Coordinates of C-alpha atoms and ligand atoms in Angstrom, one line a residue:
X155 CA 117.9 121.1 26.9
X156 CA 120.3 121.2 29.9
X157 CA 119.3 121.3 33.5
X158 CA 116.1 123.0 34.6
X159 CA 116.9 126.7 35.3
X160 CA 114.8 126.9 38.4
X161 CA 116.7 123.9 39.8
X162 CA 119.9 125.9 39.7
X163 CA 118.2 128.5 41.9
X164 CA 117.0 125.7 44.2
X165 CA 120.5 124.1 44.4
X166 CA 121.7 125.9 47.6
X167 CA 118.5 124.8 49.5
X168 CA 118.7 121.2 48.2
X169 CA 122.4 121.1 49.2
X170 CA 121.6 122.5 52.7
X171 CA 118.9 119.8 53.2
X172 CA 121.4 117.1 52.0
X173 CA 124.0 118.2 54.5
X174 CA 121.5 118.4 57.3
X175 CA 120.4 114.9 56.6
X176 CA 124.0 113.8 56.2
X177 CA 124.8 115.0 59.8
X178 CA 122.0 112.9 61.2
X179 CA 122.2 109.4 59.7
X180 CA 119.7 106.8 60.8
X181 CA 119.5 103.1 60.1
X182 CA 116.9 100.8 58.5
X183 CA 113.4 101.6 59.7
X184 CA 114.7 103.8 62.5
X185 CA 114.6 106.9 60.3
X186 CA 112.2 108.9 62.4
X187 CA 114.1 112.2 62.3
X188 CA 114.7 112.0 58.5
X189 CA 111.1 111.0 57.8
X190 CA 109.8 113.9 60.0
X191 CA 112.2 116.3 58.1
X192 CA 110.9 115.0 54.7
X193 CA 107.2 115.2 55.8
X194 CA 107.6 118.8 57.1
X195 CA 109.2 119.9 53.9
X196 CA 106.5 118.2 51.7
X197 CA 103.8 120.0 53.7
X198 CA 105.7 123.3 53.5
X199 CA 105.9 122.9 49.7
X200 CA 102.1 122.6 49.5
X201 CA 101.8 118.9 48.4
X202 CA 98.1 117.9 48.1
X203 CA 98.6 115.1 50.5
X204 CA 101.4 114.0 52.8
X205 CA 101.1 110.5 54.3
X206 CA 103.5 109.2 56.9
X207 CA 103.9 105.7 58.5
X208 CA 103.7 103.7 55.3
X209 CA 106.0 100.7 55.6
X210 CA 106.7 101.8 59.2
X211 CA 108.5 105.0 58.6
X212 CA 108.0 105.6 54.9
X213 CA 106.7 109.0 53.7
X214 CA 104.6 109.7 50.6
X215 CA 103.7 113.1 49.0
X216 CA 101.0 113.6 46.4
X217 CA 101.3 116.5 43.9
X218 CA 98.5 117.0 41.3
X219 CA 99.3 118.7 38.0
X220 CA 97.4 121.7 36.7
X221 CA 97.0 120.5 33.1
X222 CA 94.0 118.4 32.1
X223 CA 94.5 114.6 32.2
X224 CA 95.8 113.4 28.9
X225 CA 97.4 110.2 27.6
X226 CA 97.6 106.8 29.3
X227 CA 99.8 107.6 32.3
X228 CA 97.9 109.3 35.1
X229 CA 100.0 108.6 38.1
X230 CA 103.8 108.4 38.3
X231 CA 105.8 107.3 41.3
X232 CA 109.3 108.6 42.0
X233 CA 111.3 106.9 44.8
X234 CA 114.1 107.9 47.1
X235 CA 115.7 106.0 50.0
X236 CA 116.4 107.6 53.4
X237 CA 118.5 105.2 55.5
X238 CA 122.2 105.2 56.3
X239 CA 124.8 102.6 57.1
X240 CA 126.5 101.3 60.3
X241 CA 129.9 102.7 59.2
X242 CA 132.2 105.1 61.0
X243 CA 132.6 108.2 58.8
X244 CA 136.1 109.1 57.8
X245 CA 135.5 112.2 55.6
X246 CA 136.6 115.0 57.9
X247 CA 133.8 117.1 56.4
X248 CA 132.5 120.0 58.4
X249 CA 129.0 118.5 58.1
X250 CA 130.1 114.9 58.8
X251 CA 127.9 112.5 60.8
X252 CA 127.2 113.5 64.3
X253 CA 126.4 110.0 65.3
X254 CA 129.4 107.7 65.9
X255 CA 129.2 104.4 64.0
X256 CA 126.5 105.6 61.5
X257 CA 127.0 107.4 58.2
X258 CA 125.4 108.2 54.9
X259 CA 127.9 106.1 52.9
X260 CA 125.5 105.3 50.0
X261 CA 124.3 108.8 49.2
X262 CA 120.7 108.3 50.3
X263 CA 121.0 111.7 51.9
X264 CA 121.5 113.1 48.3
X265 CA 118.7 110.9 46.9
X266 CA 116.3 112.2 49.6
X267 CA 117.3 115.9 49.1
X268 CA 117.1 115.7 45.3
X269 CA 113.6 114.2 45.4
X270 CA 112.6 116.9 47.9
X271 CA 113.9 119.5 45.5
X272 CA 111.9 118.0 42.6
X273 CA 108.8 117.9 44.9
X274 CA 109.2 121.6 45.7
X275 CA 109.5 122.5 42.0
X276 CA 106.6 120.3 41.0
X277 CA 104.3 121.6 43.7
X278 CA 105.2 125.2 42.7
X279 CA 104.8 124.8 39.0
X280 CA 102.4 121.9 38.5
X281 CA 103.3 122.0 34.8
X282 CA 102.0 118.5 34.1
X283 CA 98.8 116.5 33.7
X284 CA 98.0 113.7 36.2
X285 CA 99.5 113.1 39.6
X286 CA 103.1 112.7 40.9
X287 CA 103.7 110.6 43.9
X288 CA 107.0 111.1 45.7
X289 CA 108.0 108.1 47.7
X290 CA 110.6 108.2 50.5
X291 CA 111.3 104.7 51.8
X292 CA 113.1 103.4 54.9
X293 CA 115.4 100.4 55.1
X294 CA 116.9 100.0 51.7
X295 CA 120.1 98.7 53.2
X296 CA 118.9 95.1 53.9
X297 CA 115.5 95.8 55.5
X298 CA 113.3 95.6 52.4
X299 CA 111.7 98.9 53.1
X300 CA 110.3 99.0 49.6
X301 CA 108.5 95.7 50.1
X302 CA 107.1 97.0 53.4
X303 CA 105.7 100.1 51.8
X304 CA 104.1 98.0 49.0
X305 CA 102.6 95.6 51.6
X306 CA 101.1 98.7 53.2
X307 CA 99.3 99.4 50.0
X308 CA 101.6 102.0 48.4
X309 CA 100.9 101.2 44.8
X310 CA 97.1 100.7 45.0
X311 CA 96.4 103.4 47.6
X312 CA 97.9 106.1 45.4
X313 CA 97.1 104.5 42.1
X314 CA 100.7 104.4 41.0
X315 CA 101.0 103.1 37.4
X316 CA 104.7 103.5 36.8
X317 CA 107.6 103.8 39.2
X318 CA 111.1 105.2 38.8
X319 CA 114.2 105.0 41.0
X320 CA 117.7 106.6 40.9
X321 CA 121.0 105.9 42.6
X322 CA 124.2 107.9 42.5
X323 CA 127.1 106.2 40.7
X324 CA 130.7 106.8 41.8
X325 CA 133.0 106.6 38.8
X326 CA 130.4 108.0 36.5
X327 CA 131.2 111.6 35.6
X328 CA 128.9 114.3 37.1
X329 CA 126.2 115.1 34.5
X330 CA 126.2 111.7 33.0
X331 CA 123.8 108.8 33.6
X332 CA 124.0 105.0 33.2
X333 CA 121.1 102.6 32.6
X334 CA 120.2 99.4 30.9
X335 CA 117.1 97.4 29.9
X336 CA 116.5 94.1 31.7
X337 CA 118.4 93.0 34.8
X338 CA 120.5 95.9 36.1
X339 CA 121.2 94.7 39.7
X340 CA 121.4 91.2 41.2
X341 CA 119.2 89.1 43.5
X342 CA 120.9 88.5 46.8
X343 CA 120.4 85.4 48.9
X344 CA 122.1 84.5 52.2
X345 CA 123.3 81.1 53.3
X346 CA 124.1 79.9 56.8
X347 CA 125.7 76.5 57.2
X348 CA 126.2 74.7 60.6
X349 CA 128.3 71.6 60.6
X350 CA 128.2 69.1 63.4
X351 CA 131.1 66.7 63.2
X352 CA 132.7 64.7 66.0
X353 CA 135.4 66.4 67.9
X354 CA 138.5 64.8 69.4
X355 CA 142.3 64.6 69.7
X356 CA 144.2 66.0 66.7
X357 CA 146.4 62.9 66.8
X358 CA 143.4 60.5 66.5
X359 CA 141.6 61.8 63.4
X360 CA 140.2 58.3 62.7
X361 CA 138.0 58.6 65.8
X362 CA 136.6 62.0 64.7
X363 CA 134.5 63.6 62.0
X364 CA 136.6 66.7 61.3
X365 CA 134.2 69.6 60.9
X366 CA 137.1 71.8 59.4
X367 CA 137.6 69.3 56.6
X368 CA 133.9 69.0 56.1
X369 CA 133.6 72.8 55.8
X370 CA 136.5 72.8 53.3
X371 CA 134.7 70.2 51.2
X372 CA 131.4 72.2 51.4
X373 CA 133.3 75.3 50.1
X374 CA 135.0 73.4 47.3
X375 CA 131.7 71.9 46.3
X376 CA 129.9 75.2 46.3
X377 CA 132.7 76.9 44.3
X378 CA 132.2 74.3 41.5
X379 CA 128.6 75.4 41.0
X380 CA 129.3 78.6 39.2
X381 CA 132.1 77.0 37.1
X382 CA 130.4 73.7 36.3
X383 CA 126.6 74.1 36.6
X384 CA 125.9 77.6 35.4
X385 CA 126.0 78.5 31.7
X386 CA 129.2 80.5 31.2
X387 CA 127.1 83.2 29.5
X388 CA 124.9 83.6 32.6
X389 CA 126.1 85.3 35.8
X390 CA 126.3 84.1 39.4
X391 CA 128.5 84.7 42.4
X392 CA 128.8 82.5 45.4
X393 CA 131.0 84.0 48.2
X394 CA 131.6 82.2 51.5
X395 CA 132.9 85.0 53.6
X396 CA 132.8 83.5 57.1
X397 CA 134.3 80.2 58.4
X398 CA 134.4 79.7 62.1
X399 CA 135.8 76.6 63.8
X400 CA 138.1 75.5 66.5
X401 CA 140.2 77.3 69.2
X402 CA 143.2 75.0 69.8
X403 CA 145.8 73.6 67.5
X404 CA 145.6 70.1 68.8
X405 CA 141.8 69.6 69.0
X406 CA 139.6 68.6 66.1
X407 CA 136.6 70.8 66.6
X408 CA 133.1 69.4 67.0
X409 CA 131.4 72.2 65.0
X410 CA 132.1 74.7 62.2
X411 CA 130.0 77.5 60.8
X412 CA 130.0 79.0 57.3
X413 CA 128.2 82.1 56.1
X414 CA 128.0 83.5 52.6
X415 CA 126.1 85.4 50.0
X416 CA 124.8 84.5 46.6
X417 CA 124.1 86.9 43.7
X418 CA 122.3 86.1 40.5
X419 CA 120.8 88.0 37.6
X420 CA 117.8 85.9 36.6
X421 CA 115.2 83.9 38.5
X422 CA 116.1 80.8 36.5
X423 CA 119.8 80.9 37.6
X424 CA 118.7 81.9 41.1
X425 CA 116.6 78.7 41.4
X426 CA 119.3 76.5 39.8
X427 CA 121.9 77.8 42.2
X428 CA 119.7 77.2 45.2
X429 CA 118.9 73.7 44.1
X430 CA 122.6 72.9 43.6
X431 CA 123.7 74.4 46.9
X432 CA 121.2 72.2 48.7
X433 CA 122.4 69.1 46.8
X434 CA 126.1 69.9 47.5
X435 CA 125.5 70.3 51.2
X436 CA 123.4 67.1 51.4
X437 CA 126.0 65.3 49.4
X438 CA 128.9 66.3 51.6
X439 CA 126.9 65.4 54.7
X440 CA 126.3 61.9 53.3
X441 CA 130.0 61.5 52.2
X442 CA 131.5 62.6 55.5
X443 CA 128.9 61.5 58.1
X444 CA 128.6 65.0 59.5
X445 CA 125.3 66.7 60.2
X446 CA 125.0 69.8 58.1
X447 CA 122.2 72.3 58.6
X448 CA 121.6 74.8 55.8
X449 CA 119.5 77.9 56.1
X450 CA 119.0 79.4 52.6
X451 CA 117.3 82.7 52.8
X452 CA 116.1 84.6 49.8
X453 CA 116.8 88.3 49.9
X454 CA 116.1 91.1 47.4
X455 CA 115.0 89.9 43.9
X456 CA 116.7 90.9 40.7
X457 CA 116.2 94.5 39.7
X458 CA 114.7 94.3 36.2
X459 CA 114.3 97.5 34.2
X460 CA 111.2 97.5 31.9
X461 CA 112.0 98.1 28.2
X462 CA 109.6 101.0 27.4
X463 CA 110.2 102.9 30.7
X464 CA 114.0 102.5 30.3
X465 CA 113.8 103.9 26.8
X466 CA 111.8 106.8 28.2
X467 CA 114.2 107.4 31.1
X468 CA 117.1 107.3 28.6
X469 CA 115.5 110.0 26.5
X470 CA 114.9 112.2 29.6
X471 CA 118.4 111.8 30.8
X472 CA 119.8 112.7 27.4
X473 CA 117.6 115.8 27.5
X474 CA 119.3 116.8 30.7
X475 CA 122.9 115.9 30.0
X476 CA 123.1 115.9 26.2
X477 CA 123.1 113.1 23.6
X478 CA 126.3 111.6 24.9
X479 CA 125.4 111.7 28.5
X480 CA 123.8 108.3 28.9
X481 CA 125.8 105.2 28.9
X482 CA 124.5 101.6 28.8
X483 CA 126.0 100.0 31.9
X484 CA 126.7 96.3 32.5
X485 CA 124.6 94.7 35.2
X486 CA 126.0 95.0 38.7
X487 CA 126.1 92.1 41.2
X488 CA 125.1 94.4 44.1
X489 CA 121.4 94.4 45.0
X490 CA 118.7 97.0 45.4
X491 CA 115.3 96.8 47.0
X492 CA 113.8 99.0 44.3
X493 CA 113.5 95.6 42.7
X494 CA 110.3 95.0 44.7
X495 CA 108.8 98.2 43.2
X496 CA 109.7 97.0 39.7
X497 CA 108.0 93.7 40.4
X498 CA 104.9 95.6 41.3
X499 CA 104.8 98.2 38.5
X500 CA 106.7 98.9 35.3
X501 CA 109.5 101.4 35.6
X502 CA 113.2 102.0 35.4
X503 CA 116.2 102.4 37.7
X504 CA 119.0 104.8 36.6
X505 CA 122.4 105.7 37.9
X506 CA 123.4 109.4 38.1
X507 CA 127.1 110.3 38.0
X508 CA 128.7 111.0 41.3
X509 CA 132.1 111.8 39.8
X510 CA 135.4 110.6 41.1
X511 CA 134.2 109.9 44.7
X512 CA 135.1 107.0 47.0
X513 CA 133.0 103.9 46.4
X514 CA 129.6 103.3 47.9
X515 CA 129.7 101.9 51.5
X516 CA 133.3 103.3 51.9
X517 CA 134.0 105.4 55.1
X518 CA 135.4 108.2 52.8
X519 CA 132.5 108.2 50.5
X520 CA 130.5 111.4 50.1
X521 CA 127.5 112.3 47.8
X522 CA 128.6 114.9 45.3
X523 CA 126.6 118.1 45.6
X524 CA 127.4 119.0 42.0
X525 CA 125.2 116.1 40.9
X526 CA 122.1 117.7 42.6
X527 CA 121.1 119.8 39.6
X528 CA 121.3 116.8 37.2
X529 CA 119.4 114.4 39.4
X530 CA 116.7 116.9 40.4
X531 CA 116.3 118.0 36.8
X532 CA 115.9 114.3 35.7
X533 CA 113.0 113.8 38.2
X534 CA 111.3 117.0 37.0
X535 CA 111.6 116.3 33.3
X536 CA 110.5 112.7 33.8
X537 CA 107.2 114.0 35.2
X538 CA 106.7 116.8 32.8
X539 CA 107.5 114.7 29.8
X540 CA 105.6 111.6 30.8
X541 CA 102.5 113.6 31.7
X542 CA 102.5 116.5 29.3
X543 CA 99.2 117.8 28.1
Ligands
NI602 NI1 122.3 102.8 48.1

């Protein structure tokens, strides 16, 4: 079966909502306008319950099916993200961002609109048993909005038993999906390193502790962790992306600062990398006599798809796009805070083809409105198939 027919009728509305949201991008938890737009629509659709202010600005809609309860699964959660990015839009679209320096460069405008479309259909037809909970979260882009909603009782309060997420995928043809069981996106950790050496005259290095050289040794040491500590069949990335020191060619600077990011695909490797980073930094400090302060901050966990739910999501996606429409994707080293929801409940995260668009977080990126019918149909079929009577 291809896309849901009624969704084709709804497409112009969903596209209009998407473009409206696109023009008014908001960052992190500051998604007040978008959240109000979502809550208004959910009320208009006749959701049984609309709750705002979960995880600061998160919105939840509850839709009860009309069929008698049947089977094990009684409450399913579907999640979209609402926040944009601090990027200056360069698309020249007629509906481009009206706020300079902010843009929907990750397609969360499309995610929000598609889940609204599914909510409208499900509230209208209610052709399922059990309860659907549509979740609109703030602060996916670095603010852990999913964790904030969970902390506010999202899962328990609404009795959510399984949870599903979706992201658009540039480079994946429209109408196709990509998914995998197990780790699908990486954990992301941040490191900040402050080096205190001993500054002085560039011509008298023996009287100094050169913070630039210490920084170089720290970087070299860190870059040997992936190549010489981690099993070659495991995955890890250590990228030091900032190195600040000095402001004169003849002065050895007193201090240097390094900042970077670490990505891993299992908790074991994550723990091992952290341990080795701490050892390398301590070792270089001892070797050079510099003082080195390390702040190691754990960010989003690994996004791990559960086997049974991934298999189910794959079947549903094939139903929408056809047998050949679902590819098994390799894990990505990017991160996603849906990981917190998958730690709380079983579920699956899927990518929905965005066609040949610019990449995510690029100033020329745009969500592909042609993907709307596929993503929305996926949500609907996920509910109707999981909670059929
Ligand atoms: Ni995103």
